[in-house]
Coordinates of C-alpha atoms in Angstrom, one line a residue:
M982 CA -6.1 -17.7 21.8
S983 CA -4.0 -14.6 22.8
S984 CA -5.5 -11.5 24.3
R985 CA -4.5 -9.7 21.1
T986 CA -7.1 -11.7 19.1
E987 CA -10.8 -11.4 19.9
F988 CA -11.5 -14.4 17.6
D989 CA -9.7 -16.6 15.1
P990 CA -10.3 -14.6 11.8
Y991 CA -9.5 -17.7 9.7
S992 CA -12.2 -19.9 11.1
L993 CA -15.9 -19.9 10.3
P994 CA -17.8 -21.1 13.4
A995 CA -21.6 -21.1 13.5
D996 CA -21.7 -18.9 16.6
G997 CA -19.8 -16.1 14.6
I998 CA -22.7 -15.5 12.1
Q999 CA -24.2 -12.0 12.0
E1000 CA -26.8 -10.4 9.8
P1001 CA -25.5 -7.6 7.6
P1002 CA -26.3 -4.0 8.4
A1003 CA -29.7 -2.8 7.2
S1004 CA -28.7 0.9 6.5
V1005 CA -25.9 2.8 4.9
W1006 CA -25.1 4.5 8.2
S1007 CA -24.9 1.1 10.0
A1008 CA -22.7 -0.2 7.1
L1009 CA -20.3 2.7 7.4
R1010 CA -19.7 1.8 11.1
K1011 CA -18.6 -1.6 9.8
I1012 CA -15.9 -0.5 7.3
G1013 CA -12.3 -0.6 8.2
P1014 CA -10.2 -2.9 5.9
G1015 CA -10.2 -0.2 3.2
I1016 CA -9.1 2.5 5.6
I1017 CA -6.1 0.3 6.5
L1018 CA -5.5 -0.1 2.8
A1019 CA -5.7 3.7 2.3
G1020 CA -3.2 4.1 5.1
T1021 CA -0.8 1.8 3.2
I1022 CA -1.4 3.5 -0.1
V1023 CA -1.0 7.1 1.1
G1024 CA 2.7 6.8 1.8
S1025 CA 5.8 6.2 -0.3
G1026 CA 4.0 6.2 -3.6
E1027 CA 2.2 9.5 -3.0
L1028 CA 4.8 11.5 -0.9
L1029 CA 7.9 10.2 -2.7
A1030 CA 7.1 8.8 -6.2
T1031 CA 4.0 10.8 -7.1
T1032 CA 5.5 14.2 -6.1
K1033 CA 8.7 13.3 -7.9
L1034 CA 6.7 12.5 -11.0
G1035 CA 5.0 15.9 -10.7
A1036 CA 8.3 17.6 -10.1
E1037 CA 9.9 16.0 -13.2
H1038 CA 7.0 16.2 -15.7
G1039 CA 4.5 18.7 -14.3
F1040 CA 0.8 17.8 -14.9
L1041 CA 1.5 15.4 -17.9
F1042 CA 0.7 12.3 -15.9
L1043 CA -2.4 13.4 -14.1
W1044 CA -4.5 11.0 -16.2
L1045 CA -2.3 8.1 -15.2
I1046 CA -2.6 9.0 -11.5
L1047 CA -6.5 9.1 -11.7
F1048 CA -6.6 6.0 -13.8
S1049 CA -4.3 4.1 -11.5
C1050 CA -6.3 5.0 -8.4
V1051 CA -9.7 3.9 -9.8
I1052 CA -9.1 1.0 -12.1
K1053 CA -7.4 -1.4 -9.7
V1054 CA -10.2 -1.2 -7.2
F1055 CA -12.3 -3.5 -9.5
V1056 CA -9.7 -6.2 -8.9
Q1057 CA -9.6 -5.5 -5.2
V1058 CA -13.3 -5.9 -4.6
E1059 CA -13.4 -9.2 -6.5
L1060 CA -10.7 -10.6 -4.3
G1061 CA -12.6 -9.3 -1.3
R1062 CA -15.8 -11.0 -2.7
Y1063 CA -14.1 -14.4 -2.9
A1064 CA -12.5 -14.1 0.5
I1065 CA -15.8 -13.2 2.2
S1066 CA -17.7 -16.1 0.5
S1067 CA -15.0 -18.7 0.9
G1068 CA -13.2 -17.6 4.1
K1069 CA -9.9 -18.0 2.3
P1070 CA -7.3 -15.2 2.3
T1071 CA -5.2 -14.4 -0.8
L1072 CA -2.5 -17.0 -0.8
R1073 CA -4.9 -19.8 0.1
A1074 CA -7.2 -18.6 -2.7
L1075 CA -4.3 -18.7 -5.2
D1076 CA -3.4 -22.2 -4.0
E1077 CA -6.7 -23.3 -5.7
L1078 CA -5.3 -22.2 -9.1
P1079 CA -4.0 -24.9 -11.6
G1080 CA -0.3 -24.7 -12.4
L1081 CA 3.1 -25.5 -11.1
R1082 CA 3.7 -25.8 -7.4
M1083 CA 6.4 -26.6 -4.8
N1084 CA 4.0 -27.3 -2.0
A1085 CA 2.7 -23.8 -2.5
H1086 CA 1.4 -22.5 -5.9
W1087 CA 4.1 -20.8 -8.0
L1088 CA 2.2 -17.5 -7.7
S1089 CA 2.7 -17.6 -4.0
W1090 CA 6.5 -18.0 -4.6
W1091 CA 6.3 -15.1 -7.0
W1092 CA 4.6 -13.1 -4.3
L1093 CA 7.4 -13.9 -1.9
T1094 CA 9.9 -12.6 -4.5
M1095 CA 7.9 -9.4 -5.0
M1096 CA 7.5 -8.9 -1.2
L1097 CA 11.3 -9.1 -0.7
L1098 CA 11.7 -6.5 -3.4
T1099 CA 9.1 -4.2 -1.9
I1100 CA 11.1 -4.2 1.4
F1101 CA 13.3 -1.8 -0.6
Q1102 CA 10.3 0.5 -0.5
L1103 CA 10.1 0.1 3.3
G1104 CA 13.8 0.8 3.5
G1105 CA 13.3 4.0 1.5
M1106 CA 10.5 5.0 3.9
T1107 CA 12.7 4.2 7.0
G1108 CA 15.4 6.6 5.7
A1109 CA 12.9 9.2 4.7
V1110 CA 11.3 9.3 8.1
G1111 CA 14.8 9.6 9.6
Q1112 CA 15.5 12.6 7.3
A1113 CA 12.2 14.3 8.2
L1114 CA 12.8 13.9 11.9
D1115 CA 16.4 15.0 11.7
L1116 CA 15.3 18.2 9.9
T1117 CA 12.7 18.7 12.6
F1118 CA 15.2 18.1 15.5
P1119 CA 18.6 18.8 13.9
R1120 CA 20.6 18.9 17.2
V1121 CA 19.6 15.4 18.5
S1122 CA 21.8 13.4 16.1
M1123 CA 24.8 15.6 16.7
M1124 CA 24.4 15.1 20.4
I1125 CA 24.2 11.3 20.0
A1126 CA 27.3 11.4 17.7
A1127 CA 29.2 13.4 20.3
G1128 CA 28.3 10.8 23.0
F1129 CA 30.1 8.1 21.0
D1130 CA 33.2 10.3 20.2
G1131 CA 35.5 8.6 22.7
T1132 CA 34.1 5.0 22.7
A1133 CA 33.1 4.4 19.1
P1134 CA 34.6 7.1 16.7
W1135 CA 33.5 5.1 13.7
L1136 CA 29.9 5.4 14.8
T1137 CA 30.4 9.1 15.5
N1138 CA 31.6 9.6 11.9
T1139 CA 28.7 7.5 10.5
I1140 CA 26.1 9.5 12.3
R1141 CA 27.7 12.8 11.3
E1142 CA 27.7 11.7 7.7
K1143 CA 24.1 10.3 7.9
P1144 CA 22.4 12.2 10.8
E1145 CA 19.1 10.5 9.9
L1146 CA 20.3 7.1 11.1
P1147 CA 19.4 7.4 14.8
W1148 CA 15.9 8.5 13.8
A1149 CA 15.7 5.6 11.4
V1150 CA 16.6 3.2 14.2
L1151 CA 13.9 4.8 16.4
T1152 CA 11.4 4.4 13.5
C1153 CA 12.0 0.7 13.3
V1154 CA 11.8 0.2 17.0
T1155 CA 8.5 2.1 17.3
A1156 CA 7.0 0.1 14.4
V1157 CA 8.1 -3.2 16.1
V1158 CA 6.6 -2.2 19.5
L1159 CA 3.3 -1.2 18.0
L1160 CA 3.0 -4.3 15.9
W1161 CA 4.1 -6.6 18.7
S1162 CA 1.6 -5.3 21.2
G1163 CA -1.5 -4.7 19.2
G1164 CA -3.8 -6.6 16.8
Y1165 CA -6.3 -5.7 14.1
R1166 CA -8.3 -3.2 16.2
R1167 CA -5.2 -1.1 17.1
I1168 CA -4.1 -1.1 13.5
E1169 CA -7.5 0.2 12.4
I1170 CA -7.6 2.9 15.0
V1171 CA -4.1 4.2 14.5
T1172 CA -4.5 4.1 10.7
T1173 CA -7.8 6.0 10.8
V1174 CA -6.3 8.9 12.9
L1175 CA -3.2 9.2 10.7
V1176 CA -5.1 8.9 7.4
V1177 CA -7.6 11.6 8.4
G1178 CA -4.9 14.0 9.6
V1179 CA -2.6 13.5 6.6
T1180 CA -5.5 13.9 4.1
I1181 CA -6.7 17.1 5.7
L1182 CA -3.2 18.6 5.8
T1183 CA -2.4 17.7 2.2
V1184 CA -5.7 18.7 0.7
S1185 CA -5.7 22.0 2.6
A1186 CA -2.2 22.9 1.2
A1187 CA -3.3 22.0 -2.4
M1188 CA -6.4 24.1 -2.1
A1189 CA -4.3 27.0 -0.9
L1190 CA -2.2 27.0 -4.1
P1191 CA -4.4 29.5 -6.1
F1192 CA -3.6 32.1 -3.4
T1193 CA 0.2 31.6 -3.5
A1194 CA 3.1 32.4 -5.8
Y1195 CA 2.6 28.9 -7.4
P1196 CA -1.1 28.9 -8.6
I1197 CA -2.4 25.9 -10.5
H1198 CA -2.5 26.7 -14.3
W1199 CA -5.7 25.0 -15.5
P1200 CA -4.6 24.7 -19.1
D1201 CA -1.7 22.5 -17.8
V1202 CA -4.3 20.4 -15.8
R1203 CA -6.4 19.9 -19.0
Q1204 CA -3.3 18.8 -20.9
G1205 CA -2.5 16.4 -18.0
L1206 CA -5.9 14.7 -18.6
E1207 CA -4.8 13.8 -22.2
F1208 CA -3.2 10.5 -22.7
S1209 CA 0.6 10.9 -23.3
I1210 CA 3.8 9.4 -22.0
P1211 CA 7.1 11.2 -22.8
A1212 CA 9.9 8.8 -23.6
S1213 CA 12.0 10.1 -20.7
G1214 CA 9.2 9.2 -18.2
V1215 CA 8.2 5.7 -19.1
A1216 CA 10.1 3.9 -16.4
T1217 CA 9.0 6.3 -13.7
A1218 CA 5.4 6.3 -14.9
F1219 CA 5.4 2.5 -14.8
A1220 CA 6.7 2.4 -11.3
V1221 CA 4.1 5.0 -10.2
F1222 CA 1.4 3.0 -11.8
G1223 CA 2.5 0.1 -9.7
I1224 CA 2.7 2.1 -6.4
T1225 CA -0.2 4.6 -6.6
G1226 CA -3.7 3.5 -6.0
V1227 CA -4.1 -0.1 -5.0
G1228 CA -0.8 -1.7 -5.8
A1229 CA -0.1 -5.4 -6.1
A1230 CA 0.9 -5.6 -2.4
E1231 CA -2.3 -4.0 -1.3
L1232 CA -4.3 -6.5 -3.4
F1233 CA -2.6 -9.3 -1.5
Y1234 CA -3.3 -7.6 1.8
Y1235 CA -7.0 -6.7 1.4
P1236 CA -8.6 -10.2 1.8
Y1237 CA -6.6 -10.7 5.1
W1238 CA -7.9 -7.4 6.5
C1239 CA -11.5 -8.4 5.4
L1240 CA -11.1 -11.7 7.3
E1241 CA -9.7 -10.0 10.4
K1242 CA -12.5 -7.5 10.4
G1243 CA -14.8 -10.5 10.5
Y1244 CA -16.7 -10.3 7.2
A1245 CA -16.3 -13.9 6.3
R1246 CA -17.0 -15.0 9.9
Y1247 CA -20.3 -13.1 9.8
V1248 CA -21.3 -14.8 6.6
G1249 CA -20.4 -18.2 7.9
R1250 CA -19.6 -21.4 6.0
C1251 CA -21.5 -22.0 2.8
D1252 CA -24.3 -24.4 3.5
G1253 CA -26.2 -23.9 0.3
S1254 CA -29.1 -22.1 2.1
D1255 CA -30.9 -18.9 1.0
A1256 CA -29.9 -17.4 4.3
W1257 CA -26.2 -17.9 3.5
V1258 CA -26.7 -16.2 0.1
R1259 CA -28.5 -13.2 1.8
R1260 CA -25.7 -12.8 4.4
A1261 CA -23.0 -13.1 1.7
R1262 CA -24.6 -10.5 -0.5
G1263 CA -25.1 -8.1 2.5
W1264 CA -21.6 -8.3 3.8
I1265 CA -20.2 -8.1 0.2
R1266 CA -22.1 -4.8 -0.1
V1267 CA -20.4 -3.6 3.1
M1268 CA -17.1 -4.6 1.6
Y1269 CA -17.9 -2.6 -1.6
L1270 CA -18.7 0.5 0.5
D1271 CA -15.5 0.0 2.4
A1272 CA -13.5 -0.2 -0.8
W1273 CA -15.0 2.8 -2.5
V1274 CA -14.9 5.0 0.5
S1275 CA -11.2 4.2 0.8
M1276 CA -10.7 4.9 -2.9
V1277 CA -12.1 8.4 -2.5
V1278 CA -9.8 9.0 0.4
F1279 CA -6.6 7.8 -1.3
T1280 CA -7.4 9.4 -4.7
V1281 CA -8.0 12.8 -3.2
S1282 CA -4.8 12.6 -1.1
T1283 CA -2.8 11.3 -4.1
V1284 CA -4.0 14.0 -6.5
A1285 CA -3.2 16.6 -3.8
F1286 CA 0.4 15.4 -3.5
Y1287 CA 0.7 15.3 -7.3
F1288 CA -0.6 18.9 -7.7
M1289 CA 1.9 20.1 -5.0
G1290 CA 4.8 18.5 -6.9
A1291 CA 3.6 19.7 -10.3
A1292 CA 2.7 23.2 -9.3
V1293 CA 5.4 24.1 -6.8
L1294 CA 8.5 21.8 -7.5
H1295 CA 8.3 21.5 -11.3
P1296 CA 8.6 25.3 -12.1
Q1297 CA 11.6 25.4 -9.8
K1298 CA 13.2 22.2 -11.2
L1299 CA 13.4 20.8 -7.7
I1300 CA 13.7 17.0 -8.0
P1301 CA 13.4 15.2 -4.6
E1302 CA 16.2 12.7 -4.4
K1303 CA 19.2 11.6 -2.5
G1304 CA 20.0 13.0 1.0
Q1305 CA 18.0 16.2 0.3
M1306 CA 14.8 14.5 -0.7
I1307 CA 12.7 15.5 2.3
A1308 CA 14.2 19.0 2.4
K1309 CA 13.3 19.5 -1.3
L1310 CA 9.8 18.1 -0.7
S1311 CA 9.3 20.6 2.1
H1312 CA 9.4 23.3 -0.6
M1313 CA 5.9 22.2 -1.6
F1314 CA 4.6 23.8 1.6
V1315 CA 7.2 26.4 2.5
D1316 CA 7.3 28.0 -1.0
S1317 CA 3.6 28.0 -1.5
V1318 CA 2.2 28.7 2.0
G1319 CA 5.1 30.1 4.1
P1320 CA 8.1 29.2 6.2
W1321 CA 5.9 28.4 9.2
T1322 CA 4.6 25.3 7.5
E1323 CA 8.0 23.5 7.3
L1324 CA 7.7 22.0 10.8
V1325 CA 4.1 20.9 10.0
F1326 CA 5.3 19.3 6.8
L1327 CA 8.2 17.5 8.4
I1328 CA 6.1 16.0 11.1
G1329 CA 3.4 15.1 8.6
A1330 CA 5.9 13.5 6.2
A1331 CA 7.3 11.4 9.0
A1332 CA 3.7 10.3 10.0
V1333 CA 2.8 9.5 6.4
L1334 CA 5.9 7.3 5.8
F1335 CA 5.9 5.7 9.2
K1336 CA 2.2 4.8 8.7
T1337 CA 3.0 2.9 5.5
L1338 CA 6.0 1.2 7.1
Y1339 CA 3.9 0.1 10.0
L1340 CA 1.0 -1.1 7.9
A1341 CA 3.0 -2.8 5.2
S1342 CA 5.0 -4.7 7.9
A1343 CA 1.6 -5.8 9.4
G1344 CA 0.2 -7.0 6.1
N1345 CA 3.4 -8.8 5.0
S1346 CA 3.7 -10.5 8.4
R1347 CA 0.2 -12.1 7.9
L1348 CA 1.1 -13.2 4.3
L1349 CA 4.4 -14.6 5.4
A1350 CA 2.7 -16.6 8.2
D1351 CA 0.2 -17.9 5.7
F1352 CA 3.0 -18.8 3.2
L1353 CA 4.8 -20.9 5.8
G1354 CA 1.6 -22.9 6.3
L1355 CA 1.1 -23.4 2.6
S1356 CA 4.7 -24.4 2.0
G1357 CA 4.6 -27.0 4.7
A1358 CA 7.1 -25.2 6.9
V1359 CA 4.6 -24.8 9.7
T1360 CA 1.4 -26.5 10.6
Y1361 CA -1.0 -24.3 12.5
T1362 CA -3.1 -26.0 15.2
A1363 CA -4.3 -22.9 17.0
A1364 CA -4.8 -19.1 16.5
D1365 CA -2.1 -18.4 19.1
Q1366 CA 0.5 -20.2 17.0
R1367 CA -0.2 -18.2 13.9
D1368 CA -0.3 -15.0 16.0
R1369 CA 3.2 -15.8 17.4
V1370 CA 4.6 -16.2 13.8
I1371 CA 3.0 -13.0 12.7
R1372 CA 4.6 -11.1 15.6
Q1373 CA 8.0 -12.6 14.8
F1374 CA 7.8 -11.4 11.3
S1375 CA 6.6 -8.0 12.6
V1376 CA 10.0 -7.7 14.3
L1377 CA 12.0 -9.0 11.3
I1378 CA 10.5 -6.9 8.5
P1379 CA 11.2 -3.3 9.9
F1380 CA 14.8 -4.3 10.7
M1381 CA 15.3 -5.8 7.2
A1382 CA 14.1 -2.5 5.8
F1383 CA 16.6 -0.6 8.0
L1384 CA 19.5 -2.8 6.9
L1385 CA 18.5 -2.2 3.2
Y1386 CA 18.5 1.5 3.8
L1387 CA 22.0 1.3 5.3
C1388 CA 23.2 -0.6 2.2
F1389 CA 21.6 1.6 -0.5
G1390 CA 20.7 4.8 1.2
E1391 CA 18.6 6.5 -1.6
P1392 CA 14.9 6.6 -0.6
A1393 CA 13.4 7.7 -3.9
T1394 CA 15.2 5.0 -6.0
M1395 CA 14.4 2.3 -3.4
V1396 CA 10.7 3.2 -3.7
V1397 CA 10.9 3.0 -7.5
V1398 CA 12.5 -0.5 -7.3
G1399 CA 9.7 -1.7 -5.1
G1400 CA 7.1 -0.1 -7.3
F1401 CA 8.5 -1.8 -10.4
A1402 CA 8.2 -5.2 -8.7
Q1403 CA 4.6 -4.5 -7.8
A1404 CA 3.7 -3.4 -11.3
L1405 CA 5.1 -6.6 -12.8
T1406 CA 2.9 -8.5 -10.4
L1407 CA -0.3 -6.7 -11.1
P1408 CA -1.3 -8.6 -14.3
M1409 CA -0.7 -11.9 -12.5
I1410 CA -2.9 -11.1 -9.6
S1411 CA -5.5 -9.6 -11.9
A1412 CA -5.6 -12.8 -14.1
A1413 CA -5.8 -15.0 -10.9
T1414 CA -8.8 -12.9 -9.8
I1415 CA -10.6 -13.5 -13.1
Y1416 CA -10.0 -17.2 -12.7
L1417 CA -11.4 -17.2 -9.2
R1418 CA -14.4 -15.2 -10.3
Y1419 CA -15.4 -17.5 -13.2
R1420 CA -14.3 -20.9 -11.9
K1421 CA -14.5 -20.8 -8.1
L1422 CA -17.1 -18.2 -7.0
D1423 CA -20.5 -19.4 -6.0
R1424 CA -22.8 -18.5 -8.9
R1425 CA -25.5 -17.1 -6.6
I1426 CA -23.3 -14.2 -5.6
M1427 CA -21.8 -13.3 -8.9
P1428 CA -21.1 -9.6 -9.7
S1429 CA -23.2 -7.7 -12.2
R1430 CA -22.3 -7.5 -15.9
A1431 CA -21.1 -3.9 -15.5
L1432 CA -18.7 -4.9 -12.8
D1433 CA -17.5 -7.9 -14.9
I1434 CA -16.8 -5.4 -17.7
C1435 CA -14.9 -3.1 -15.4
L1436 CA -12.8 -6.1 -14.1
W1437 CA -11.9 -7.1 -17.7
V1438 CA -11.0 -3.4 -18.5
A1439 CA -8.8 -3.4 -15.4
F1440 CA -7.0 -6.6 -16.4
V1441 CA -6.5 -5.5 -20.1
S1442 CA -5.3 -2.0 -19.1
I1443 CA -2.9 -3.3 -16.4
T1444 CA -1.5 -5.9 -18.7
A1445 CA -1.1 -3.4 -21.6
V1446 CA 0.8 -0.9 -19.4
T1447 CA 3.0 -3.7 -18.1
L1448 CA 3.9 -5.1 -21.5
Y1449 CA 4.6 -1.6 -22.9
A1450 CA 6.9 -0.8 -20.0
V1451 CA 8.7 -4.1 -20.2
K1452 CA 9.2 -3.6 -24.0
D1453 CA 10.6 -0.2 -23.3
R1454 CA 13.1 -1.5 -20.7
I1455 CA 14.2 -4.3 -23.0
E1456 CA 14.8 -1.9 -25.9
K1457 CA 16.8 0.4 -23.7
L1458 CA 19.0 -2.5 -22.5
L1459 CA 19.6 -3.6 -26.1
W1460 CA 20.4 -0.2 -27.6
T1461 CA 22.3 1.5 -24.8

């Protein structure tokens, strides 16, 4: 086993068993997977898509933002429950479903398609980080371009046309180095620091709005809590529903982070004993605490971003897109608080987007390694072997994202494409979760009736939103 891994998170040895925490304070010290998830969530969806939605439509979609943040957590915790009780991560759990398969279950192949499309999101983030850092240090790219003037004039012209490119390369390299050299513990520490910093910054800016030239108009907020979807905003709203809160990608990630934290290992293999049931219930309670603490964090941060877009950008008709996306987003802070905040925003924006690129690459690497095992391409005989595959994908994914940005170069649109793919996947993973809950979960650790109702509400709501949006897109294709 490598030095990066304290234990094999996908095994359930008897010597790994631990009793669950006896107090809330002790349980809080054991959370972590949800914070990593919050780090993934508070990124492209919030800074790019959510603020763009607020800039275009004001507060009209506030209800959707809140609903999206809360409702999908009920699916997340049931996937976590099954992972902890069975020791199986998402793709291995899906492999137990009936249906078509080509070695791996067809839902695993669908996930692979979705994941490849969500790399568009990562490409958008790579370019957006580059834009933020170029605005922060505007002379650096020009100096680099001048250095290639005599030897590679084509590269000089490319950098002058897109000065964010050197920073985008640095972003990818930094993500690769961090992912290659650190395991779960580093991911958790880095994420916690970034999530706390970004949340404090964004919430502080939103709370300062009543004292600026762009105060929050509470009648508009009340209107935003009423259900309505303007015809011009259906596609964007659907994509935002897929990205904000726990998206389909995060639902796939969460069981892997629960296993790497050690929850399933602490419960141990199911032996039918009362002691196993007690441990399972205890660690599932820790997982619930972890999930709902993270929900509060990403909901507060998401709403703050949305308020900034709706209150500051919408009245000025500043829509963040194309090469000026980050510059326009900076108006949320500069116009409301003052010019001195521009540098703070640019550094904060770079941190937000880099964090999501880093964490999404980490999560996808684990899923891809698992997919290779399920499809029969690789047979894992030791933890080190899986670890090497994860690191290889950790190198590949950031550079794939960079290449996609080079090809398409429009961060906001790239994020929406990835969000649309995630939203299409949400009903499928929700339905699979219901199957696992009723057909595979040990009956002694079943959720309460209230949680069952919430899970069904989540599934019906997610499916209804998806069908509505698909219908809207088909009608537009037929009649335009």
